[in-house]
Amino acid sequence: MFQPYLDVLWQFLKAFLVGGSICMIAQIIINYTDLTAGKILVMFMLFGVVLQGLGVYQYLVDFAGAGATVPISGFGYLLASGAIKGAQKGLIGALTGALSAASAGISAAVIFSFLMAMVFRSKSKKN
């Protein structure tokens, strides 16, 4: 009777633990190093690319679902998996496969950024 609810709760828990662990590692890096946010983002994205290239990140995605795909390392995973699938068609396929796999997310980011820029006025940060 309660099994479907427990399954959903277990999926949420796994996603929270994996996604939270990724974010916790990033926060530790922010607190204890002088790396900028941009460098940390690139590092985590490349981390996702390398782990997917080695075939490890897919196991994390299968286990945690959105907990592994939503952080920036999931974007690296997406690019790498698209490139791996496209590489079966050659070098150009590897380049276009990565972009086509991530096209929906990139398009959404550009469109929503444009809409927010139209609605709100940007201001420089004052110290």
XYZ file of N, CA and C in Angstrom:
381
model
N 0.815 -1.192 0.000
C 0.000 0.000 0.000
C 0.865 1.265 0.000
N 1.871 1.309 0.845
C 2.716 2.489 0.931
C 3.975 2.369 0.082
N 4.160 1.238 -0.583
C 5.404 0.995 -1.321
C 5.687 2.044 -2.402
N 4.704 2.475 -3.217
C 5.014 3.507 -4.215
C 5.499 4.814 -3.585
N 4.935 5.172 -2.445
C 5.348 6.390 -1.760
C 6.756 6.252 -1.188
N 7.058 5.076 -0.679
C 8.401 4.834 -0.147
C 9.445 4.843 -1.267
N 9.075 4.334 -2.448
C 9.993 4.360 -3.582
C 10.305 5.791 -4.015
N 9.270 6.622 -4.056
C 9.475 8.033 -4.418
C 10.321 8.735 -3.358
N 10.029 8.462 -2.101
C 10.810 9.051 -1.019
C 12.275 8.616 -1.099
N 12.532 7.357 -1.438
C 13.895 6.846 -1.573
C 14.616 7.536 -2.739
N 13.902 7.764 -3.843
C 14.500 8.486 -4.979
C 14.868 9.910 -4.579
N 13.998 10.579 -3.846
C 14.293 11.935 -3.371
C 15.508 11.932 -2.449
N 15.562 10.965 -1.565
C 16.668 10.884 -0.615
C 17.998 10.667 -1.335
N 18.019 9.763 -2.320
C 19.245 9.511 -3.077
C 19.670 10.764 -3.847
N 18.718 11.445 -4.477
C 19.031 12.667 -5.220
C 19.573 13.744 -4.283
N 18.957 13.882 -3.122
C 19.404 14.881 -2.160
C 20.810 14.574 -1.653
N 21.079 13.312 -1.347
C 22.392 12.947 -0.818
C 23.500 13.157 -1.853
N 23.278 12.747 -3.084
C 24.309 12.897 -4.115
C 24.465 14.362 -4.519
N 23.361 15.034 -4.813
C 23.434 16.452 -5.177
C 23.978 17.300 -4.043
N 23.557 16.996 -2.826
C 24.068 17.715 -1.659
C 25.541 17.475 -1.438
N 26.003 16.267 -1.703
C 27.435 15.969 -1.557
C 28.265 16.741 -2.575
N 27.767 16.824 -3.807
C 28.478 17.603 -4.831
C 28.550 19.066 -4.413
N 27.446 19.599 -3.940
C 27.426 21.003 -3.499
C 28.292 21.216 -2.260
N 28.325 20.235 -1.365
C 29.156 20.338 -0.168
C 30.640 20.385 -0.542
N 31.039 19.554 -1.500
C 32.431 19.575 -1.959
C 32.771 20.944 -2.546
N 31.851 21.504 -3.337
C 32.079 22.832 -3.916
C 32.196 23.889 -2.822
N 31.351 23.795 -1.794
C 31.407 24.774 -0.707
C 32.706 24.668 0.072
N 33.194 23.468 0.272
C 34.482 23.287 0.955
C 35.604 23.908 0.133
N 35.550 23.721 -1.190
C 36.564 24.326 -2.064
C 36.493 25.845 -1.982
N 35.280 26.399 -1.962
C 35.120 27.857 -1.854
C 35.688 28.360 -0.536
N 35.402 27.651 0.553
C 35.824 28.110 1.879
C 37.322 28.018 2.116
N 37.970 27.011 1.552
C 39.360 26.757 1.904
C 40.371 27.021 0.790
N 39.927 27.558 -0.332
C 40.866 27.916 -1.397
C 40.578 29.338 -1.859
N 41.447 29.843 -2.692
C 41.254 31.177 -3.266
C 40.717 31.097 -4.693
N 40.190 29.943 -5.082
C 39.657 29.788 -6.433
C 38.398 30.627 -6.600
N 38.233 31.210 -7.770
C 37.033 31.988 -8.052
C 35.887 31.061 -8.407
N 34.678 31.595 -8.373
C 33.495 30.788 -8.677
C 33.555 30.240 -10.102
N 34.028 31.038 -11.036
C 34.135 30.585 -12.419
C 35.077 29.402 -12.573
N 36.207 29.457 -11.887
C 37.161 28.349 -11.960
C 36.582 27.079 -11.341
N 35.837 27.237 -10.265
C 35.228 26.074 -9.617
C 34.159 25.466 -10.527
N 33.360 26.310 -11.191
C 32.347 25.806 -12.117
C 32.979 25.028 -13.264
N 34.034 25.579 -13.837
C 34.718 24.895 -14.935
C 35.323 23.587 -14.441
N 35.901 23.609 -13.255
C 36.506 22.402 -12.694
C 35.452 21.297 -12.515
N 34.288 21.648 -11.996
C 33.239 20.654 -11.795
C 32.666 20.172 -13.113
N 32.542 21.066 -14.106
C 32.052 20.630 -15.406
C 33.040 19.653 -16.046
N 34.328 19.976 -15.978
C 35.341 19.070 -16.522
C 35.389 17.754 -15.745
N 35.119 17.827 -14.454
C 35.035 16.630 -13.627
C 33.933 15.702 -14.149
N 32.783 16.279 -14.498
C 31.692 15.494 -15.070
C 32.059 14.903 -16.424
N 32.784 15.679 -17.256
C 33.209 15.187 -18.567
C 34.163 14.012 -18.407
N 35.146 14.161 -17.530
C 36.150 13.104 -17.342
C 35.506 11.846 -16.778
N 34.652 12.008 -15.776
C 34.005 10.825 -15.193
C 33.104 10.110 -16.198
N 32.427 10.873 -17.054
C 31.604 10.228 -18.082
C 32.489 9.581 -19.143
N 33.593 10.221 -19.478
C 34.529 9.619 -20.425
C 35.084 8.305 -19.918
N 35.260 8.199 -18.618
C 35.724 6.948 -18.013
C 34.586 5.955 -17.781
N 33.350 6.410 -17.991
C 32.192 5.537 -17.823
C 31.686 5.430 -16.403
N 32.121 6.321 -15.524
C 31.753 6.249 -14.111
C 30.508 7.079 -13.796
N 30.374 8.234 -14.425
C 29.293 9.156 -14.066
C 27.919 8.565 -14.377
N 27.828 7.708 -15.380
C 26.546 7.096 -15.735
C 25.987 6.288 -14.568
N 26.854 5.616 -13.824
C 26.390 4.867 -12.652
C 25.813 5.811 -11.602
N 26.419 6.966 -11.443
C 25.924 7.964 -10.495
C 24.564 8.492 -10.944
N 24.410 8.730 -12.237
C 23.126 9.200 -12.777
C 22.051 8.129 -12.604
N 22.399 6.878 -12.864
C 21.435 5.791 -12.697
C 21.008 5.642 -11.240
N 21.918 5.908 -10.315
C 21.609 5.792 -8.896
C 20.812 6.985 -8.386
N 21.277 8.204 -8.691
C 20.713 9.395 -8.057
C 19.797 10.216 -8.947
N 19.749 9.958 -10.226
C 18.874 10.717 -11.113
C 19.238 12.193 -11.132
N 18.262 13.042 -10.789
C 18.455 14.486 -10.845
C 19.523 14.976 -9.872
N 19.797 14.220 -8.841
C 20.853 14.611 -7.907
C 22.215 14.646 -8.568
N 22.376 13.910 -9.660
C 23.645 13.897 -10.389
C 23.588 14.710 -11.673
N 22.404 14.921 -12.234
C 22.319 15.639 -13.503
C 22.079 17.137 -13.357
N 21.523 17.578 -12.247
C 21.226 19.001 -12.075
C 22.469 19.848 -11.764
N 23.403 19.412 -10.941
C 24.604 20.233 -10.718
C 25.409 20.419 -12.006
N 26.330 21.350 -12.001
C 27.104 21.676 -13.198
C 27.904 20.474 -13.701
N 28.259 19.559 -12.829
C 28.946 18.343 -13.282
C 28.028 17.516 -14.181
N 26.727 17.631 -13.991
C 25.761 16.962 -14.860
C 25.771 17.540 -16.262
N 26.074 18.829 -16.392
C 26.200 19.444 -17.716
C 27.415 18.875 -18.433
N 28.500 18.686 -17.717
C 29.679 18.057 -18.303
C 29.381 16.629 -18.728
N 28.633 15.918 -17.897
C 28.208 14.556 -18.234
C 27.389 14.558 -19.520
N 26.474 15.518 -19.638
C 25.613 15.610 -20.813
C 26.424 15.876 -22.076
N 27.379 16.808 -21.984
C 28.232 17.106 -23.132
C 29.052 15.880 -23.539
N 29.637 15.206 -22.572
C 30.470 14.040 -22.872
C 29.646 12.894 -23.450
N 28.472 12.636 -22.899
C 27.661 11.533 -23.419
C 27.191 11.836 -24.839
N 26.856 13.108 -25.126
C 26.484 13.482 -26.492
C 27.654 13.341 -27.448
N 28.844 13.722 -27.006
C 30.033 13.603 -27.849
C 30.378 12.140 -28.103
N 30.216 11.302 -27.090
C 30.513 9.873 -27.247
C 29.548 9.239 -28.253
N 28.255 9.586 -28.150
C 27.279 9.046 -29.104
C 27.528 9.580 -30.513
N 27.873 10.866 -30.610
C 28.124 11.467 -31.920
C 29.417 10.996 -32.547
N 30.371 10.553 -31.741
C 31.668 10.110 -32.251
C 31.544 8.870 -33.117
N 30.442 8.168 -33.017
C 30.222 7.005 -33.876
C 30.087 7.426 -35.337
N 29.781 8.710 -35.577
C 29.647 9.242 -36.937
C 30.900 9.982 -37.382
N 31.921 10.022 -36.545
C 33.160 10.693 -36.904
C 33.424 11.910 -36.038
N 34.464 12.663 -36.409
C 34.891 13.821 -35.624
C 33.823 14.911 -35.585
N 33.237 15.218 -36.717
C 32.187 16.243 -36.753
C 30.996 15.789 -35.913
N 30.683 14.516 -35.948
C 29.597 13.981 -35.127
C 29.871 14.136 -33.645
N 31.132 13.997 -33.263
C 31.487 14.173 -31.852
C 31.279 15.619 -31.426
N 31.616 16.558 -32.286
C 31.440 17.977 -31.955
C 29.967 18.366 -31.936
N 29.225 17.927 -32.950
C 27.810 18.297 -33.001
C 26.975 17.489 -32.011
N 27.419 16.277 -31.669
C 26.680 15.468 -30.706
C 26.635 16.107 -29.327
N 27.757 16.702 -28.926
C 27.799 17.373 -27.622
C 26.856 18.568 -27.602
N 26.844 19.334 -28.678
C 25.981 20.519 -28.722
C 24.507 20.152 -28.849
N 24.209 19.131 -29.630
C 22.799 18.758 -29.777
C 22.252 18.142 -28.487
N 23.094 17.460 -27.730
C 22.635 16.874 -26.471
C 22.294 17.959 -25.457
N 23.007 19.059 -25.492
C 22.815 20.125 -24.512
C 22.025 21.305 -25.064
N 21.499 21.180 -26.280
C 20.857 22.330 -26.925
C 19.631 22.844 -26.178
N 18.835 21.971 -25.596
C 17.635 22.431 -24.886
C 18.003 23.264 -23.666
N 18.975 22.814 -22.892
C 19.395 23.569 -21.713
C 20.049 24.895 -22.064
N 20.881 24.878 -23.086
C 21.538 26.114 -23.510
C 20.517 27.102 -24.052
N 19.575 26.618 -24.862
C 18.534 27.494 -25.409
C 17.679 28.091 -24.299
N 17.306 27.286 -23.323
C 16.501 27.784 -22.211
C 17.258 28.850 -21.426
N 18.548 28.641 -21.206
C 19.341 29.627 -20.472
C 19.410 30.951 -21.222
N 19.600 30.897 -22.521
C 19.679 32.123 -23.319
C 18.335 32.837 -23.346
N 17.259 32.094 -23.580
C 15.931 32.711 -23.671
C 15.512 33.326 -22.343
N 15.669 32.594 -21.243
C 15.263 33.129 -19.945
C 16.163 34.275 -19.490
N 17.427 34.233 -19.850
C 18.320 35.357 -19.534
C 17.868 36.608 -20.268
N 17.506 36.444 -21.522
C 17.017 37.583 -22.303
C 15.730 38.142 -21.702
N 14.802 37.262 -21.350
C 13.542 37.725 -20.761
C 13.766 38.444 -19.432
N 14.631 37.938 -18.601
C 14.918 38.603 -17.323
C 15.604 39.948 -17.547
N 16.443 40.034 -18.576
C 17.091 41.309 -18.889
C 16.072 42.329 -19.373
N 15.015 41.863 -20.016
C 13.971 42.774 -20.472
C 13.097 43.251 -19.312
N 12.899 42.408 -18.311
C 12.015 42.739 -17.194
C 12.733 43.579 -16.140
N 13.966 43.195 -15.798
C 14.682 43.865 -14.720
C 15.815 44.714 -15.274
N 16.148 45.743 -14.519
C 17.262 46.608 -14.888
C 18.496 46.165 -14.131
N 19.579 45.977 -14.844
C 20.810 45.564 -14.172
C 21.460 46.783 -13.530
N 22.058 46.563 -12.403
C 22.751 47.624 -11.669
C 24.099 47.081 -11.249
N 25.065 47.947 -11.190
C 26.369 47.498 -10.723
C 26.335 47.377 -9.200
N 27.093 46.460 -8.705
C 27.133 46.172 -7.278
C 27.931 47.269 -6.579
N 27.389 47.834 -5.517
C 28.093 48.872 -4.764
C 28.589 48.284 -3.460
N 29.830 48.560 -3.142
C 30.410 48.028 -1.897
C 30.158 48.946 -0.742
